[in-house]
Amino acid sequence: MRYEIPDPLDPALLTVLIAAEDGLARLDERAGRHAVAEGFRERGQFFDAAAALWVAGELVHVEDLVLHDSHMDARAPSHELTIAHAVLRARRRLDLADADWALSPPGLSALRGEAGAAVRHDSLNTSALRDDPDETDAPDAADGPIDSSLSDAFAEIDAAIARSARLLDIHAGSAVMAEQPVIESQSSRVEPTGQLGLLFDDDWDETARLDAWRAVLPVADQLPAALGAALLFDAWERIEPLRRQHWLGSLLVGAYLRFRGKVGSHVLAYNTGLKTIRHERRRSKDRLTRLTGFLEAMSAAAELGMKELDRLSLARTQMEMRIRDRRSNSNLPGLIDLVLSRPIVSAPLIARHLGVTPRGALNLVRELGVREMTGRGRYRGWGVL
């Protein structure tokens, strides 16, 4: 599939492109030096992960994701919650990595989960070389002859280990499939046969599809940053490189904007803006309609980010007024930082981060006057709207 360079001066694109570029620049300038910038970035990770599932047609509550991330689940995690947590981990990895890491082949391989597979492959090759008679040192005569019964026992152990490794690989593939959403195009759907066909589809060459998507990068680099990111996301939606990690495309939009220096202060929470675009426009057959919708999603994400900064700034000012006359060793300033860095905080979470008892955490919440968000009798949570 060939992607031609869209004309940035097209009247249908020019207005939304200018709005997106302006909104992203304003957000980056403000988020880079704001007093609550750290909390804004961390909260954005949770909201964008939940929004990614919303765009895919699934519902995940932000408070459940916060509790799951802190290993304090109120119930057994659902399939959708597991996927949302995978999105959250990927976003954090992008945030900590270099700006160009995610778009490089090693970065994409790591985000796909292939880094561990490559390590295992290298270790297997190394062990094979060690077992080669030409590469292995001959046993010293002083060691004496090897007992044949021990050799048979070791051979049985090696065979059992090999069988276990094969079973673990199969179950690992099942776990990866269970944690990732399967999103496939109607024209490329293949009915699998057999158990292995349910896990791996030989006709769906993810490496070749990723290479085809990366071939769009030079085209995107010739365009303004926002339009280039929109083109890359459109290519991801059309090529569908990863069947079980289709949500990665929206994260790469933020990574690309960071790479181009358009939003360098953080990884843009693009899914929060994508929620505002109707499905008919996001999946339209007309490329101009899709690109316009993706640019409007960037403007919406920037506008939501600015409102979030205003909300957090006001909340911080109000909470600091409450602790103006507190003693210098009070835990309340630490609680303010924690509340601003999470959409929801629970009593065990506060106790663990501040080193107090759960009862002490409840007392601190009462003194600070943070609003209860969940409406539950148990597993209650507090936060800033």
Short mmCIF file of N, CA and C in Angstrom, two decimals, residues 53-141:
data_model
loop_
_atom_site.label_atom_id
_atom_site.label_comp_id
_atom_site.label_asym_id
_atom_site.label_seq_id
_atom_site.Cartn_x
_atom_site.Cartn_y
_atom_site.Cartn_z
N LEU A 53 -8.67 1.81 25.61
CA LEU A 53 -9.65 0.72 25.62
C LEU A 53 -11.01 1.23 25.18
N TRP A 54 -11.35 2.45 25.53
CA TRP A 54 -12.62 3.03 25.10
C TRP A 54 -12.68 3.13 23.57
N VAL A 55 -11.58 3.57 22.97
CA VAL A 55 -11.52 3.68 21.51
C VAL A 55 -11.67 2.30 20.87
N ALA A 56 -11.15 1.26 21.52
CA ALA A 56 -11.26 -0.10 21.00
C ALA A 56 -12.61 -0.74 21.30
N GLY A 57 -13.50 -0.01 22.00
CA GLY A 57 -14.83 -0.53 22.27
C GLY A 57 -14.98 -1.24 23.60
N GLU A 58 -14.04 -1.04 24.51
CA GLU A 58 -14.09 -1.67 25.83
C GLU A 58 -14.11 -0.59 26.90
N LEU A 59 -14.66 -0.94 28.06
CA LEU A 59 -14.78 0.02 29.17
C LEU A 59 -13.92 -0.43 30.34
N VAL A 60 -13.03 0.45 30.76
CA VAL A 60 -12.18 0.22 31.92
C VAL A 60 -12.26 1.46 32.80
N HIS A 61 -12.60 1.28 34.07
CA HIS A 61 -12.68 2.40 35.00
C HIS A 61 -11.27 2.78 35.46
N VAL A 62 -11.02 4.07 35.51
CA VAL A 62 -9.70 4.56 35.88
C VAL A 62 -9.33 4.13 37.29
N GLU A 63 -10.31 4.16 38.21
CA GLU A 63 -9.99 3.78 39.59
C GLU A 63 -9.57 2.32 39.69
N ASP A 64 -10.19 1.44 38.87
CA ASP A 64 -9.77 0.04 38.86
C ASP A 64 -8.36 -0.11 38.32
N LEU A 65 -8.00 0.70 37.32
CA LEU A 65 -6.66 0.63 36.77
C LEU A 65 -5.62 1.11 37.77
N VAL A 66 -5.95 2.16 38.53
CA VAL A 66 -5.02 2.65 39.56
C VAL A 66 -4.80 1.59 40.63
N LEU A 67 -5.87 0.96 41.10
CA LEU A 67 -5.74 -0.07 42.13
C LEU A 67 -5.00 -1.28 41.59
N HIS A 68 -5.26 -1.66 40.34
CA HIS A 68 -4.55 -2.80 39.75
C HIS A 68 -3.07 -2.50 39.61
N ASP A 69 -2.73 -1.28 39.23
CA ASP A 69 -1.33 -0.90 39.10
C ASP A 69 -0.61 -0.92 40.44
N SER A 70 -1.34 -0.67 41.52
CA SER A 70 -0.75 -0.68 42.87
C SER A 70 -0.89 -2.04 43.54
N HIS A 71 -1.33 -3.06 42.78
CA HIS A 71 -1.53 -4.41 43.32
C HIS A 71 -2.51 -4.41 44.49
N MET A 72 -3.57 -3.63 44.35
CA MET A 72 -4.59 -3.53 45.39
C MET A 72 -5.98 -3.72 44.78
N ASP A 73 -6.11 -4.71 43.91
CA ASP A 73 -7.38 -4.92 43.22
C ASP A 73 -8.50 -5.23 44.19
N ALA A 74 -9.65 -4.64 43.93
CA ALA A 74 -10.82 -4.96 44.73
C ALA A 74 -11.45 -6.28 44.30
N ARG A 75 -11.12 -6.74 43.10
CA ARG A 75 -11.65 -7.99 42.57
C ARG A 75 -10.63 -8.54 41.58
N ALA A 76 -10.90 -9.72 41.06
CA ALA A 76 -10.00 -10.31 40.07
C ALA A 76 -9.99 -9.43 38.81
N PRO A 77 -8.82 -9.13 38.27
CA PRO A 77 -8.76 -8.23 37.10
C PRO A 77 -9.40 -8.86 35.87
N SER A 78 -10.13 -8.07 35.13
CA SER A 78 -10.78 -8.53 33.91
C SER A 78 -9.79 -8.54 32.75
N HIS A 79 -10.22 -9.13 31.63
CA HIS A 79 -9.39 -9.16 30.44
C HIS A 79 -9.08 -7.75 29.95
N GLU A 80 -10.08 -6.88 29.97
CA GLU A 80 -9.88 -5.51 29.51
C GLU A 80 -8.94 -4.74 30.43
N LEU A 81 -9.06 -4.98 31.74
CA LEU A 81 -8.18 -4.30 32.68
C LEU A 81 -6.73 -4.72 32.49
N THR A 82 -6.50 -5.99 32.17
CA THR A 82 -5.15 -6.46 31.91
C THR A 82 -4.55 -5.78 30.69
N ILE A 83 -5.37 -5.61 29.65
CA ILE A 83 -4.89 -4.92 28.45
C ILE A 83 -4.58 -3.45 28.75
N ALA A 84 -5.47 -2.79 29.52
CA ALA A 84 -5.24 -1.39 29.87
C ALA A 84 -3.95 -1.23 30.66
N HIS A 85 -3.64 -2.18 31.51
CA HIS A 85 -2.39 -2.11 32.27
C HIS A 85 -1.19 -2.30 31.36
N ALA A 86 -1.34 -3.13 30.32
CA ALA A 86 -0.27 -3.27 29.33
C ALA A 86 -0.03 -1.95 28.60
N VAL A 87 -1.11 -1.24 28.27
CA VAL A 87 -0.98 0.08 27.65
C VAL A 87 -0.28 1.04 28.59
N LEU A 88 -0.64 0.99 29.87
CA LEU A 88 -0.02 1.87 30.87
C LEU A 88 1.48 1.61 30.97
N ARG A 89 1.87 0.35 31.00
CA ARG A 89 3.30 0.01 31.08
C ARG A 89 4.04 0.47 29.83
N ALA A 90 3.41 0.31 28.67
CA ALA A 90 4.06 0.75 27.42
C ALA A 90 4.25 2.26 27.41
N ARG A 91 3.24 3.00 27.89
CA ARG A 91 3.36 4.46 27.94
C ARG A 91 4.50 4.88 28.87
N ARG A 92 4.61 4.24 30.00
CA ARG A 92 5.70 4.58 30.93
C ARG A 92 7.06 4.28 30.32
N ARG A 93 7.11 3.20 29.55
CA ARG A 93 8.38 2.87 28.91
C ARG A 93 8.75 3.92 27.86
N LEU A 94 7.76 4.38 27.11
CA LEU A 94 8.01 5.44 26.13
C LEU A 94 8.44 6.73 26.82
N ASP A 95 7.85 7.03 27.96
CA ASP A 95 8.15 8.26 28.68
C ASP A 95 9.59 8.27 29.20
N LEU A 96 10.10 7.11 29.58
CA LEU A 96 11.44 7.02 30.14
C LEU A 96 12.52 6.87 29.08
N ALA A 97 12.14 6.44 27.87
CA ALA A 97 13.11 6.19 26.82
C ALA A 97 13.47 7.47 26.08
N ASP A 98 14.48 7.36 25.22
CA ASP A 98 14.86 8.49 24.38
C ASP A 98 13.76 8.79 23.37
N ALA A 99 13.80 9.98 22.81
CA ALA A 99 12.71 10.42 21.93
C ALA A 99 12.62 9.57 20.66
N ASP A 100 13.76 9.09 20.15
CA ASP A 100 13.75 8.33 18.90
C ASP A 100 13.74 6.82 19.12
N TRP A 101 13.65 6.39 20.36
CA TRP A 101 13.76 4.95 20.63
C TRP A 101 12.56 4.17 20.12
N ALA A 102 11.36 4.68 20.32
CA ALA A 102 10.16 3.91 19.98
C ALA A 102 10.04 3.68 18.49
N LEU A 103 10.56 4.58 17.65
CA LEU A 103 10.41 4.46 16.21
C LEU A 103 11.53 3.66 15.57
N SER A 104 12.53 3.25 16.35
CA SER A 104 13.62 2.46 15.82
C SER A 104 13.26 0.98 15.84
N PRO A 105 13.89 0.15 15.01
CA PRO A 105 13.60 -1.30 15.03
C PRO A 105 13.81 -1.94 16.40
N PRO A 106 14.89 -1.62 17.15
CA PRO A 106 15.00 -2.20 18.50
C PRO A 106 13.88 -1.77 19.43
N GLY A 107 13.45 -0.50 19.32
CA GLY A 107 12.38 -0.03 20.17
C GLY A 107 11.06 -0.71 19.86
N LEU A 108 10.74 -0.85 18.58
CA LEU A 108 9.51 -1.53 18.20
C LEU A 108 9.55 -2.99 18.62
N SER A 109 10.71 -3.62 18.50
CA SER A 109 10.82 -5.02 18.93
C SER A 109 10.61 -5.15 20.42
N ALA A 110 11.15 -4.21 21.18
CA ALA A 110 10.97 -4.27 22.63
C ALA A 110 9.51 -4.03 23.01
N LEU A 111 8.85 -3.08 22.34
CA LEU A 111 7.44 -2.83 22.63
C LEU A 111 6.56 -4.00 22.23
N ARG A 112 6.98 -4.75 21.22
CA ARG A 112 6.24 -5.95 20.83
C ARG A 112 6.46 -7.11 21.79
N GLY A 113 7.48 -6.98 22.67
CA GLY A 113 7.79 -8.07 23.58
C GLY A 113 8.76 -9.06 23.01
N GLU A 114 9.52 -8.65 21.96
CA GLU A 114 10.44 -9.57 21.32
C GLU A 114 11.83 -9.52 21.92
N ALA A 115 12.09 -8.55 22.80
CA ALA A 115 13.44 -8.44 23.36
C ALA A 115 13.80 -9.68 24.15
N GLY A 116 12.85 -10.17 24.98
CA GLY A 116 13.11 -11.38 25.75
C GLY A 116 13.28 -12.58 24.87
N ALA A 117 12.51 -12.65 23.76
CA ALA A 117 12.63 -13.76 22.85
C ALA A 117 14.00 -13.78 22.20
N ALA A 118 14.51 -12.56 21.87
CA ALA A 118 15.83 -12.51 21.26
C ALA A 118 16.91 -12.96 22.23
N VAL A 119 16.72 -12.59 23.51
CA VAL A 119 17.70 -13.03 24.50
C VAL A 119 17.68 -14.54 24.64
N ARG A 120 16.44 -15.12 24.68
CA ARG A 120 16.35 -16.57 24.79
C ARG A 120 16.96 -17.25 23.58
N HIS A 121 16.77 -16.64 22.38
CA HIS A 121 17.32 -17.21 21.17
C HIS A 121 18.84 -17.20 21.22
N ASP A 122 19.40 -16.07 21.67
CA ASP A 122 20.86 -15.99 21.77
C ASP A 122 21.40 -16.99 22.77
N SER A 123 20.70 -17.15 23.90
CA SER A 123 21.18 -18.09 24.91
C SER A 123 21.12 -19.52 24.40
N LEU A 124 20.08 -19.85 23.61
CA LEU A 124 20.00 -21.18 23.05
C LEU A 124 21.12 -21.42 22.05
N ASN A 125 21.44 -20.40 21.23
CA ASN A 125 22.53 -20.55 20.30
C ASN A 125 23.85 -20.73 21.03
N THR A 126 24.02 -19.99 22.14
CA THR A 126 25.25 -20.11 22.92
C THR A 126 25.39 -21.50 23.51
N SER A 127 24.28 -22.03 24.04
CA SER A 127 24.34 -23.36 24.63
C SER A 127 24.61 -24.41 23.56
N ALA A 128 24.06 -24.17 22.35
CA ALA A 128 24.32 -25.13 21.28
C ALA A 128 25.79 -25.14 20.91
N LEU A 129 26.41 -23.95 20.91
CA LEU A 129 27.84 -23.91 20.61
C LEU A 129 28.65 -24.60 21.69
N ARG A 130 28.20 -24.45 22.92
CA ARG A 130 28.93 -25.09 24.00
C ARG A 130 28.82 -26.60 23.94
N ASP A 131 27.68 -27.10 23.41
CA ASP A 131 27.50 -28.54 23.32
C ASP A 131 28.17 -29.14 22.09
N ASP A 132 28.69 -28.26 21.18
CA ASP A 132 29.34 -28.77 19.99
C ASP A 132 30.62 -29.49 20.38
N PRO A 133 30.87 -30.71 19.87
CA PRO A 133 32.07 -31.43 20.25
C PRO A 133 33.34 -30.70 19.85
N ASP A 134 33.25 -29.91 18.74
CA ASP A 134 34.45 -29.21 18.32
C ASP A 134 34.78 -28.03 19.21
N GLU A 135 33.77 -27.48 19.88
CA GLU A 135 33.97 -26.29 20.70
C GLU A 135 34.15 -26.62 22.17
N THR A 136 33.77 -27.81 22.59
CA THR A 136 33.84 -28.17 24.00
C THR A 136 35.16 -28.83 24.30
N ASP A 137 35.72 -28.44 25.41
CA ASP A 137 36.99 -29.04 25.81
C ASP A 137 36.78 -30.50 26.17
N ALA A 138 37.71 -31.34 25.80
CA ALA A 138 37.63 -32.76 26.13
C ALA A 138 37.81 -32.94 27.62
N PRO A 139 37.13 -33.92 28.23
CA PRO A 139 37.26 -34.12 29.67
C PRO A 139 38.67 -34.56 30.02
N ASP A 140 39.11 -34.08 31.13
CA ASP A 140 40.44 -34.40 31.61
C ASP A 140 40.45 -35.84 32.10
N ALA A 141 41.52 -36.54 31.79
CA ALA A 141 41.61 -37.94 32.21
C ALA A 141 41.65 -38.07 33.71
#
